[in-house]
Coordinates of C-alpha atoms in Angstrom, one line a residue:
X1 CA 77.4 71.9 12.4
X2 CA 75.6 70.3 10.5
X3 CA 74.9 66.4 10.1
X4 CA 75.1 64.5 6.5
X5 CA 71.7 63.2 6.7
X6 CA 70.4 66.8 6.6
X7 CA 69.6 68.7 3.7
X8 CA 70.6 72.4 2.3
X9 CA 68.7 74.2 -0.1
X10 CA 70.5 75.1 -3.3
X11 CA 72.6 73.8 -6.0
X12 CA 76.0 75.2 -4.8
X13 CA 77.1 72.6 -2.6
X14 CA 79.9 70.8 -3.7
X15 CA 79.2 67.1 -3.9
X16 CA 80.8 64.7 -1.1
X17 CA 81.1 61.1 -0.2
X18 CA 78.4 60.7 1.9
X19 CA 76.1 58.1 0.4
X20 CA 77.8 56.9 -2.5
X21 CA 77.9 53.7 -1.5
X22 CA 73.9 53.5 -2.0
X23 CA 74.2 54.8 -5.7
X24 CA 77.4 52.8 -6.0
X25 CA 75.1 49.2 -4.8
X26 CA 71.9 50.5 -6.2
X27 CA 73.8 51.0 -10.2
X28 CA 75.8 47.2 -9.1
X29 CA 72.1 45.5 -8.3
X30 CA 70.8 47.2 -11.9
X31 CA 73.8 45.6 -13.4
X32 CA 72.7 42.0 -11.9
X33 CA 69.2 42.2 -12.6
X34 CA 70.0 42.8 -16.2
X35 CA 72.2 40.3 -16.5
X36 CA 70.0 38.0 -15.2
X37 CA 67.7 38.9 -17.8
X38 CA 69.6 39.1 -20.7
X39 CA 68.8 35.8 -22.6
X40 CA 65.3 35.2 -21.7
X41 CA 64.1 36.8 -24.9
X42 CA 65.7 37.9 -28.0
X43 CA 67.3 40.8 -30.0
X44 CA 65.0 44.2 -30.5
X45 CA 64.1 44.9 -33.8
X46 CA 65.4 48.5 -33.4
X47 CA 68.8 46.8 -32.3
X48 CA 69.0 44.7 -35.5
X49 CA 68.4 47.9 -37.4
X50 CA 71.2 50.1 -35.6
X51 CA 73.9 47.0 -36.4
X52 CA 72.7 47.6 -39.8
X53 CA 73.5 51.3 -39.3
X54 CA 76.6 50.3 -38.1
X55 CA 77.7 48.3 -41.3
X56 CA 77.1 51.5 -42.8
X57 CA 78.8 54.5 -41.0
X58 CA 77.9 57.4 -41.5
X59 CA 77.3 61.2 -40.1
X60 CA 73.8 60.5 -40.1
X61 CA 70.8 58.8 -40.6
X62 CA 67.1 59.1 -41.8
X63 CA 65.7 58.4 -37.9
X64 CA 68.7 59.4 -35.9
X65 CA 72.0 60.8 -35.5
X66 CA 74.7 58.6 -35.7
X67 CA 75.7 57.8 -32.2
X68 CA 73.8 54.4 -31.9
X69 CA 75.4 53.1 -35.1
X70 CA 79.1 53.8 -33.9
X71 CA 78.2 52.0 -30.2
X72 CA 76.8 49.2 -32.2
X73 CA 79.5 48.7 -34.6
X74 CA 82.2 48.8 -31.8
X75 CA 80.1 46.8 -29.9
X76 CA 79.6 44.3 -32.3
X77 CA 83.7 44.0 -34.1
X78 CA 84.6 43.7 -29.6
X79 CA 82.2 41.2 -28.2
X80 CA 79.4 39.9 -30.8
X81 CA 75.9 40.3 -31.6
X82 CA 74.6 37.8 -28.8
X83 CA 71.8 40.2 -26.8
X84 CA 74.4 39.9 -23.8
X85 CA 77.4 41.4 -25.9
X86 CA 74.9 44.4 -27.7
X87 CA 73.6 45.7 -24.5
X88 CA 76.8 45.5 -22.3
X89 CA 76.7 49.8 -23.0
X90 CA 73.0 50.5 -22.3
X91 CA 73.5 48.5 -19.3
X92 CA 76.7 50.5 -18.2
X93 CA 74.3 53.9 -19.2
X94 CA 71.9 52.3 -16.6
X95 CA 74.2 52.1 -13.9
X96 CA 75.5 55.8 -14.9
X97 CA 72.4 57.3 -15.0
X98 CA 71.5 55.8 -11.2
X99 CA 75.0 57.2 -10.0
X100 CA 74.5 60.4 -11.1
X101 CA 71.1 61.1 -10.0
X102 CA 72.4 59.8 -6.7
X103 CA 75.1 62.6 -7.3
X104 CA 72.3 65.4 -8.2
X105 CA 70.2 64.8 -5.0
X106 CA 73.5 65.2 -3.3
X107 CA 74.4 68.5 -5.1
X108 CA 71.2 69.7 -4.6
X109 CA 72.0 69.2 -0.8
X110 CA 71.1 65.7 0.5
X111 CA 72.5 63.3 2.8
X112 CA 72.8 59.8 2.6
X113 CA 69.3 58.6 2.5
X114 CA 68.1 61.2 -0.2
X115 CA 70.8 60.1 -2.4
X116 CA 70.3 56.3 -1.6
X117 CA 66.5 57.0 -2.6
X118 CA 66.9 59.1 -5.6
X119 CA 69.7 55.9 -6.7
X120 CA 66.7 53.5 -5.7
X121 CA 63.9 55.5 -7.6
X122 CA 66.2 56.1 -11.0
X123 CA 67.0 51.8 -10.6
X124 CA 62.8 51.1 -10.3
X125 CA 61.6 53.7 -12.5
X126 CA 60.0 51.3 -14.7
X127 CA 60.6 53.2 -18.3
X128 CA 64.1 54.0 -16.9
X129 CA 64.7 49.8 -16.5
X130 CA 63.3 49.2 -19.8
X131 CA 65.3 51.9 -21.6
X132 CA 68.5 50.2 -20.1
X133 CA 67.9 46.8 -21.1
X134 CA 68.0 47.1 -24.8
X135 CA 70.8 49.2 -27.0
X136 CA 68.7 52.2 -28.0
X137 CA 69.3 55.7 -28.2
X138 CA 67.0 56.0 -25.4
X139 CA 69.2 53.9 -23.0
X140 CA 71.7 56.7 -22.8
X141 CA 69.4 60.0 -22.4
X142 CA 68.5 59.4 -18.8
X143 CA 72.6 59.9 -18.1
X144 CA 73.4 62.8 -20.8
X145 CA 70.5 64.4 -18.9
X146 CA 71.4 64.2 -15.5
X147 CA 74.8 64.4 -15.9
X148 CA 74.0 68.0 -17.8
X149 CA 72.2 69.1 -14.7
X150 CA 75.1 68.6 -12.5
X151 CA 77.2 70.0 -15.1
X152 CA 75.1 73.2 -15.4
X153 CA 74.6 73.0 -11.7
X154 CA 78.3 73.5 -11.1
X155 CA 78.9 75.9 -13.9
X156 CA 75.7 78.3 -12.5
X157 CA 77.2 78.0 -9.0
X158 CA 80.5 79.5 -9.4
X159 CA 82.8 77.0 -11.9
X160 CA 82.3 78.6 -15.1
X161 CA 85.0 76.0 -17.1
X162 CA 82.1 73.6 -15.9
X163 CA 80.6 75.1 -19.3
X164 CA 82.8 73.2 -21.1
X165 CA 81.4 70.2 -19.6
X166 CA 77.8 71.5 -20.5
X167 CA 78.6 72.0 -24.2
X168 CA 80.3 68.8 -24.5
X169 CA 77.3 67.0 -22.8
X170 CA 74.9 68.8 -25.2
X171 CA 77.2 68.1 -28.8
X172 CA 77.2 64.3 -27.1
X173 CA 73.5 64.2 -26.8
X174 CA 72.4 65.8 -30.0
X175 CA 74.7 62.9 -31.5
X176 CA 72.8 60.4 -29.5
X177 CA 68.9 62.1 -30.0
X178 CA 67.4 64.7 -31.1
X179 CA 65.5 65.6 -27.8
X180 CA 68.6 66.8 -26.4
X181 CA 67.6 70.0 -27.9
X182 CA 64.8 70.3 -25.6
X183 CA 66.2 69.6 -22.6
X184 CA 68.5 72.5 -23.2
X185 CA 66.0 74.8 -24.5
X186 CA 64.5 73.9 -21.0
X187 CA 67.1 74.6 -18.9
X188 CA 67.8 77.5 -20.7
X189 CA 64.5 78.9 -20.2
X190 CA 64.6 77.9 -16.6
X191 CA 68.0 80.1 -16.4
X192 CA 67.1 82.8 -18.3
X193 CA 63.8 83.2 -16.1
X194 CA 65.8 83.2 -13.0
X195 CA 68.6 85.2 -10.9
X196 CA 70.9 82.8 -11.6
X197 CA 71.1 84.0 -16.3
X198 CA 73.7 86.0 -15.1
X199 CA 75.6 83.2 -14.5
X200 CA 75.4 82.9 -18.7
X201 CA 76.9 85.9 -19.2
X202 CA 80.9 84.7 -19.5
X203 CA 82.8 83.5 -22.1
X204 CA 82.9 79.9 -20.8
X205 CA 79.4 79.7 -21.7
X206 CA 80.2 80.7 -25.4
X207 CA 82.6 78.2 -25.5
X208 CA 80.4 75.7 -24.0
X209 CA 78.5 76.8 -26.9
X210 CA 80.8 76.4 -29.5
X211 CA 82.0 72.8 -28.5
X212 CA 78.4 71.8 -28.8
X213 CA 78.0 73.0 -31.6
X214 CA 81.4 71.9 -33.3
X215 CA 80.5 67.9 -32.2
X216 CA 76.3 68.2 -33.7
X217 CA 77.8 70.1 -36.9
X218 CA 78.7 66.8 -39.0
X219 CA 75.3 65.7 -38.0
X220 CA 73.3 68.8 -38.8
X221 CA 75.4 69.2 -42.4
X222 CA 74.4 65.2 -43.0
X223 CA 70.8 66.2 -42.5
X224 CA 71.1 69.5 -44.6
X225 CA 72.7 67.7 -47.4
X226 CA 70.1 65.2 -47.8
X227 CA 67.1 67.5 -47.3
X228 CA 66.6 66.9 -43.4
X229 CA 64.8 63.7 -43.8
X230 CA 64.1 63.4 -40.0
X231 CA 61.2 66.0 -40.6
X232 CA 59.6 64.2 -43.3
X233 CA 59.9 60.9 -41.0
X234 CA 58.5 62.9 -38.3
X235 CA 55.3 64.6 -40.1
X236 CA 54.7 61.4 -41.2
X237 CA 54.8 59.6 -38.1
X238 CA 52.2 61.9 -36.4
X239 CA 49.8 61.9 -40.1
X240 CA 50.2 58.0 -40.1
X241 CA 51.9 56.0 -37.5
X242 CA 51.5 57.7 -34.0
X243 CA 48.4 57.4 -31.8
X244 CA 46.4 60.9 -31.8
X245 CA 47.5 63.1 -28.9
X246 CA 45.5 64.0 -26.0
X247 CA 46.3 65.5 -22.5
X248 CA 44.8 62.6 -20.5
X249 CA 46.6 59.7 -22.2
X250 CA 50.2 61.3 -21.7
X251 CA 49.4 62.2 -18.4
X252 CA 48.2 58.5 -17.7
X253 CA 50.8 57.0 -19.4
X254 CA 54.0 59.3 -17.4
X255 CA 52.3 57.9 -14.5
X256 CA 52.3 54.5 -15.2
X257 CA 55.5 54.4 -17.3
X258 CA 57.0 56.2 -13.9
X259 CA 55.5 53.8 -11.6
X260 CA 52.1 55.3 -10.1
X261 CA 53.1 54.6 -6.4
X262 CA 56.1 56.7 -7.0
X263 CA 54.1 59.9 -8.0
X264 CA 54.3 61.3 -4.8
X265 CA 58.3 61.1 -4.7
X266 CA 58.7 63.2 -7.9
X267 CA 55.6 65.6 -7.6
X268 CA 56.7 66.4 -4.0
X269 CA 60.7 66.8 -6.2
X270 CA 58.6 69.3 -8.5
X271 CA 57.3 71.2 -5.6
X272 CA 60.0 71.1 -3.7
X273 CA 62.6 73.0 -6.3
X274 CA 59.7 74.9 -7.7
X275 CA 59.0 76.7 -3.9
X276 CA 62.2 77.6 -3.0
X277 CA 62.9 80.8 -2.8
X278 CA 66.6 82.4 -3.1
X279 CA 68.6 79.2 -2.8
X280 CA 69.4 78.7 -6.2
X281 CA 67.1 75.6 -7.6
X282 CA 63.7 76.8 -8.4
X283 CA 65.2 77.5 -12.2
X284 CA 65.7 73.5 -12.7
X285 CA 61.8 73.4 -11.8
X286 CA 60.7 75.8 -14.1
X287 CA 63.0 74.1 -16.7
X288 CA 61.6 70.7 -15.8
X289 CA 57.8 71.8 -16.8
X290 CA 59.3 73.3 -19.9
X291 CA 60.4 70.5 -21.1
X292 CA 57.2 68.7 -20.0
X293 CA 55.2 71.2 -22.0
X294 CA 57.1 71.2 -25.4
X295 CA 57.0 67.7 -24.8
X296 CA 53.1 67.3 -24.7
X297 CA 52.5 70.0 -27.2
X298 CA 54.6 69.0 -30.2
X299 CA 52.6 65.3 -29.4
X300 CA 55.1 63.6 -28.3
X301 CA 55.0 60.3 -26.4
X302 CA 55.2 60.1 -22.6
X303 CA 58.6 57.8 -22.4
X304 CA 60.3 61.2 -24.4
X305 CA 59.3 62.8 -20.9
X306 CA 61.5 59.5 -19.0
X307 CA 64.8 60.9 -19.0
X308 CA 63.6 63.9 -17.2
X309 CA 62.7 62.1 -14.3
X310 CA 65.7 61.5 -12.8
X311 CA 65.8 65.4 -11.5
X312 CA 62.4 64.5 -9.4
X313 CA 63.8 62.1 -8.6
X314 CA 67.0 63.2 -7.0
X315 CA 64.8 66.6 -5.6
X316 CA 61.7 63.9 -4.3
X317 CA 64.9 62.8 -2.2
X318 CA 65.7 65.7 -1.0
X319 CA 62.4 66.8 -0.1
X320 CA 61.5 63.1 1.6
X321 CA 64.9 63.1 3.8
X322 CA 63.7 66.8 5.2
X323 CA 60.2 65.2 5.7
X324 CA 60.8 61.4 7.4
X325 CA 62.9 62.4 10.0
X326 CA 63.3 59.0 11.6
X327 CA 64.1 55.6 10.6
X328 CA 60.9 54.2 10.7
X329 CA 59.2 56.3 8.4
X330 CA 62.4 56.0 5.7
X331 CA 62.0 52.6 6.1
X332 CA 58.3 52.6 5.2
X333 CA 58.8 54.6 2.4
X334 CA 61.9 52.6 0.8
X335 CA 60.2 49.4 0.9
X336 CA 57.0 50.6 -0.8
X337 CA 59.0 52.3 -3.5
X338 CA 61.0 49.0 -3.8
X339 CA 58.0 46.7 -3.6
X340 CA 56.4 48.6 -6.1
X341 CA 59.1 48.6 -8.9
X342 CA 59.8 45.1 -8.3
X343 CA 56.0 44.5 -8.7
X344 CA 56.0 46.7 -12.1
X345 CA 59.5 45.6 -13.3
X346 CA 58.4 42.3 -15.5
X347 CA 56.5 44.6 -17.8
X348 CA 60.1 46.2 -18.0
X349 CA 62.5 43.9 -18.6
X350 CA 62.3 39.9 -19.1
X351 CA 62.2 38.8 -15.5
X352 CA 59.2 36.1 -16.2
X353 CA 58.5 33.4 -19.1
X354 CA 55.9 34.5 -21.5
X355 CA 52.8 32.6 -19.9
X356 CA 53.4 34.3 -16.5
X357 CA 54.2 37.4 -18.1
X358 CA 50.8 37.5 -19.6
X359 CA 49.0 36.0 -16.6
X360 CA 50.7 38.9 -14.2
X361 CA 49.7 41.8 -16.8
X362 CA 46.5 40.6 -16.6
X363 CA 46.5 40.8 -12.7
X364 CA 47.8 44.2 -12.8
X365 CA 45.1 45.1 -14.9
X366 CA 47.7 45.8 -17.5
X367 CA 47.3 45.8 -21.5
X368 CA 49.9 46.3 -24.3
X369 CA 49.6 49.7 -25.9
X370 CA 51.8 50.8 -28.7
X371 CA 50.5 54.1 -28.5
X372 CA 50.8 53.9 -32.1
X373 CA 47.9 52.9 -34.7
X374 CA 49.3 49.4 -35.4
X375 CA 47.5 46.4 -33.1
X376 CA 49.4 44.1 -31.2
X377 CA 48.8 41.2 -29.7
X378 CA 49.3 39.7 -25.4
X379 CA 52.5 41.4 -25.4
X380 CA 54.0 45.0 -25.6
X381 CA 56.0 45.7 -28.6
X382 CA 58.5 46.1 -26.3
X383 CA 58.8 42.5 -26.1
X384 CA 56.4 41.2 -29.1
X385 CA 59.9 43.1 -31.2
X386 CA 62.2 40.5 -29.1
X387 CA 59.9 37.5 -30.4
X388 CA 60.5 34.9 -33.6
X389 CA 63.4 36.8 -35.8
X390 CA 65.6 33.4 -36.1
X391 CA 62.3 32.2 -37.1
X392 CA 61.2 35.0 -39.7
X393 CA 64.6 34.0 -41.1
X394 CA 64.2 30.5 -41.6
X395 CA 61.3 31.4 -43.7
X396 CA 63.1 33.3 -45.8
X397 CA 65.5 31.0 -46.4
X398 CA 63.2 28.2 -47.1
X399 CA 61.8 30.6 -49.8
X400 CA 64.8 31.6 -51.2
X401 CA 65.9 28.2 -51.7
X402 CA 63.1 27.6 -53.6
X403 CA 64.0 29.9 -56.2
X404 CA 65.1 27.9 -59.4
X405 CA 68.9 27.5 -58.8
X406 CA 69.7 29.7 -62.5
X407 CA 67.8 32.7 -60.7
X408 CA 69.4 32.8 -57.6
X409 CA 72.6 34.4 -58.0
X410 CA 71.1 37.1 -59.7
X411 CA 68.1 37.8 -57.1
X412 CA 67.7 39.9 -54.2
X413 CA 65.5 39.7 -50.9
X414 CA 63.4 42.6 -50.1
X415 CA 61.4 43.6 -47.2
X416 CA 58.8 46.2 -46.0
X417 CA 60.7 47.1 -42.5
X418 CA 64.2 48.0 -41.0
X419 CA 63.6 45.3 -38.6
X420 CA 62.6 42.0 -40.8
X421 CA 65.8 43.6 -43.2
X422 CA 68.0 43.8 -40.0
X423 CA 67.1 40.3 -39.1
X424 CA 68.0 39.1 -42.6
X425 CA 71.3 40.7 -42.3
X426 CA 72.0 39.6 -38.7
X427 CA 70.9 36.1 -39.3
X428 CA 70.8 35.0 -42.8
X429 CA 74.2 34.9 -43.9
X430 CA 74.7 31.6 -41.8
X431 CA 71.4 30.5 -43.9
X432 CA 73.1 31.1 -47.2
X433 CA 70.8 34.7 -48.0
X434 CA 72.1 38.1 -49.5
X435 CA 71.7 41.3 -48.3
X436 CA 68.1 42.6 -47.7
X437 CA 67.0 45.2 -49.2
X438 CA 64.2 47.7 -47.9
X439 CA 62.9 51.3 -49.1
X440 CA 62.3 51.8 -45.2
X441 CA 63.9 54.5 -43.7
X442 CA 67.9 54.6 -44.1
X443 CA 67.6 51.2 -45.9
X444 CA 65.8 53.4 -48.5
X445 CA 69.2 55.6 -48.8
X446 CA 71.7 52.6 -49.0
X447 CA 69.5 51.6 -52.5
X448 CA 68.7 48.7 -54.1
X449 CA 71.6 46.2 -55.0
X450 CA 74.0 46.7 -58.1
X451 CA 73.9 45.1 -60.6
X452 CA 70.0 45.5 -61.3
X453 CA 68.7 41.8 -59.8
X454 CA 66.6 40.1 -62.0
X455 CA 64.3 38.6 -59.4
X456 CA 63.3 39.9 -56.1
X457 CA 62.4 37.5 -53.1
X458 CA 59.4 40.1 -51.6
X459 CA 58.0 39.8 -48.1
X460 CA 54.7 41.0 -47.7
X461 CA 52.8 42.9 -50.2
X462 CA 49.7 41.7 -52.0
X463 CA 49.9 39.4 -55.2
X464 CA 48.0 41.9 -57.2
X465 CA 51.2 44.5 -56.2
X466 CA 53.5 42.0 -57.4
X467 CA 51.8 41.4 -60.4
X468 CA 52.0 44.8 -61.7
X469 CA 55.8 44.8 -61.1
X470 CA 57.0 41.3 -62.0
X471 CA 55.6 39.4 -65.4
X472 CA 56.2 36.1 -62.9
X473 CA 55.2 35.7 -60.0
X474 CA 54.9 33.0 -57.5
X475 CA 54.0 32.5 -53.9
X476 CA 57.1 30.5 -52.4
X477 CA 55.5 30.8 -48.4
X478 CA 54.8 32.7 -45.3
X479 CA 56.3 34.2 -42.5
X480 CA 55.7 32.1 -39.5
X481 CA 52.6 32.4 -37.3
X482 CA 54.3 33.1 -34.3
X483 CA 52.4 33.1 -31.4
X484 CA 54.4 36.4 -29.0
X485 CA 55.5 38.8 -32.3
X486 CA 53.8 41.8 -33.8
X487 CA 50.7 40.6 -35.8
X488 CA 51.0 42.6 -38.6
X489 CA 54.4 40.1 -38.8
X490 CA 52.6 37.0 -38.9
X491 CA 52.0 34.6 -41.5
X492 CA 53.1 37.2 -44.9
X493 CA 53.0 35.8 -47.7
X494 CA 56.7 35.7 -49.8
X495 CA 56.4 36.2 -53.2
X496 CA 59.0 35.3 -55.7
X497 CA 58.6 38.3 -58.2
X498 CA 60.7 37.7 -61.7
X499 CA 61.0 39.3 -65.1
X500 CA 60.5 42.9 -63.9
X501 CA 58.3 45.5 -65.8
X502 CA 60.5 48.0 -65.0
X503 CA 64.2 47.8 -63.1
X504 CA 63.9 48.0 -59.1
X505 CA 66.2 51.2 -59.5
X506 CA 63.4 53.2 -61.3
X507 CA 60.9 52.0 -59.0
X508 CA 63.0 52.8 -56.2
X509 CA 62.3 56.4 -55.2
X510 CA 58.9 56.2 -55.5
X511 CA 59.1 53.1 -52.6
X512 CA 60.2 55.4 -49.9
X513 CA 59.0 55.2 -46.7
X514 CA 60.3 57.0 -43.9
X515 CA 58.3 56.7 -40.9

């Protein structure tokens, strides 16, 4: 008979009981440490630009589906803007995605301690923590994943309505990312060059097929209409934006994203469903490298690779309960995975106050990379985009208060990002300030304000830029010099720009920038 602290090879196990409880307290102590964290720092400038989305439903948008914007607009109308209230749902993704790779490693034939470990490794995983702090599309991918794998899992061993499940997964995650569509072209791959395609070959799986298609179809006509702007943004990120590609620096970053002491737990995962022989798994290795592969060769970044990693980690769990036999040696092995992601999880979520931050990235041996072109500063953008926005506001405000009273009512702020016009939005009506306006990204489709303004409050630029628009202009002040945001953020000049050479709304499509 056997024991539940064994483990069978194989995928068509049906899922039990045993070790839940490890999943269930691993997902409750992410929960707490996030909430612990929650107000240390501030809101993400992608978060201020997705409750901008959300003032503006729609079936799409220029840099994403339109997923975020609906979460964010509930969000918001339910329980606020505060950080607690917008990241209440990545949090709860969090605690999903530990849960079911917890479930997985049980699937795939674990007992309690392989699905306690894969619960504690998808909880440490440090670009799994930081994904689940903030609400970003990328907070929910690490669950849609997983929870596709079990889904396919059942569907390929035996429960062909399970396809259902798969499709409606798959029409979910295209409406929350893009990269969805690799992770299915992975598995499919990993299927189709397996024993186990025949399992495709039902009418479940065309159904499957049709419900994921019938949820992404709003999104793909939105794209279609308006002459799929999310290739434009993405040539232009990888001409202009985005750090060159090479081989070594994804491979370095996965590892340190994925916590380096943890490599052995997901490469042993890797080999471990890759070497099995007629038991049913070695397809969901040969999708995992897949993915891997289109990842690294369309140049993306590593952290598009994260939500992968909760299939290591589940099959790492599996292969380390069939390896540490005793309790001594799971011990071992738990605490230094624990001891390790604790050690690592301040560059993840807000756990310290800046001036320790900095001093323990410096003890690490740690610097920020954006693995884009831009510079930054002590911090990561991760947190330098959490830093000074009330701030950036005030500015504006001071500026715009400046503006002689008989121009006011008939000017309008504009910005060169989705994050200082999010900010603007979020924070400035309390400040007595408009609208922003911005020809970045989907601010660029939501146009410039009606009726034509006759004076435009302009953060950033150069004064010789301004002069060529405006007959009048005037340099009301600065952003502040804020010592933990983005430096290219830092002390920008505002310009008050009046009498226009030519109306904003014949300028406008010639201001677009999506990147």
């Amino acid at each position: 008979m056997r024991s539940d602290d064994s483990s069978t090879a194989g995928l068509e196990r049906s899922p039990s009981l045993a070790g839940v409880g490890w999943a269930i307290g691993a997902a409750t102590a992410a929960l707490a440490v996030h909430l612990a964290c929650v107000n240390r720092y501030g809101v993400f400038r992608d978060e201020l630009y997705f409750l901008a989305c959300g003032r503006h439903l729609a079936w799409g948008y220029v840099d994403q589906p339109p997923l975020i914007a609906w979460v964010a607009r509930v969000t918001a109308a339910l329980v606020g803007t505060s950080p607690l209230a917008l990241r209440i749902p990545a949090y709860l993704a969090h605690a999903a995605a530990i849960v079911t790779a917890g479930a997985l490693a049980r699937r795939l034939g674990g007992g309690r301690f392989a699905v306690g470990l894969a619960a504690l490794a998808t909880l440490g995983a440090p670009a799994a923590l930081a994904a689940g702090h903030l609400l970003t599309m990328n907070a929910f991918e690490p669950f849609l994943w997983t929870a596709l794998v079990v889904a396919t899992s059942r569907a390929v061993g035996g429960e062909r309505r399970a396809w259902l499940v798969v499709g409606g997964l798959t029409g979910i995650g295209l409406l929350n990312k893009y990269s969805m569509a690799l992770w299915v072209a992975g598995l499919l791959l990993g299927l189709v060059s397996s024993p186990e395609r025949r399992a495709l070959a039902n009418g479940w799986f065309l159904a499957g097929i049709a419900l994921a298609g019938a949820l992404a179809l709003p999104n793909l006509a939105w794209q279609v209409g308006h002459g799929f702007p999310m290739l434009e943004l993405l040539r232009n990120g990888r001409l202009a934006k985005n750090s060159p590609f090479s081989w070594l620096g994804f491979l370095v970053e996965v590892l340190r994203e994925q916590n380096p002491l943890a490599a052995p737990l997901w490469l042993g995962g890797l080999f471990w469903l890759l070497r099995s022989g007629g038991d049913g798994r070695r397809w969901l290795g040969i999708s995992w490298i897949a993915v891997a592969l289109l990842t690294a060769l369309l140049g993306g970044k590593a952290y598009y690779l994260a939500p992968a990693f909760p299939v290591l980690w589940a099959a790492g769990a599996c292969a380390a309960e069939l390896l540490l036999r005793r309790v001594v040696p799971r011990a071992v092995a738990t605490a230094l995975l624990a001891a390790s992601a604790t050690a690592l999880a301040p560059l993840a979520i807000p756990i310290l106050p800046l001036p320790a931050l900095v001093a323990w990235q410096g003890r690490l041996g740690v610097k920020p990379d954006l693995g884009e072109r831009a510079s930054t500063g002590a911090l990561s953008q991760l947190y330098a985009d959490q830093m000074g926005w009330r701030e950036f506001v005030e500015s504006v405000a001071d500026a715009w208060r400046a503006i002689p009273a008989e121009l006011r009512p008939r000017a309008t702020i504009l910005t060169m990002n989705y994050g200082e016009a999010g900010a603007i939005d979020l924070y400035g009506p309390e400040r007595g300030l408009p609208p922003a306006t911005s020809p970045h990204n989907n601010y660029w489709l939501w146009g410039p304000p009606r009726p034509e303004p006759a004076a435009a409050l302009v953060v950033g630029g150069r004064e010789e830029d301004q002069r060529r628009a405006c007959r009048r202009v005037l340099k009301l002040g600065e952003t502040p010099d804020h010592p933990w945001n983005m430096p290219f953020e830092r002390r920008r000049p505002i310009w008050l720009c009046a009498d226009p050479v030519v109306p904003l709304r014949e300028l406008w499509p010639g201001l677009r920038v999506f990147i």
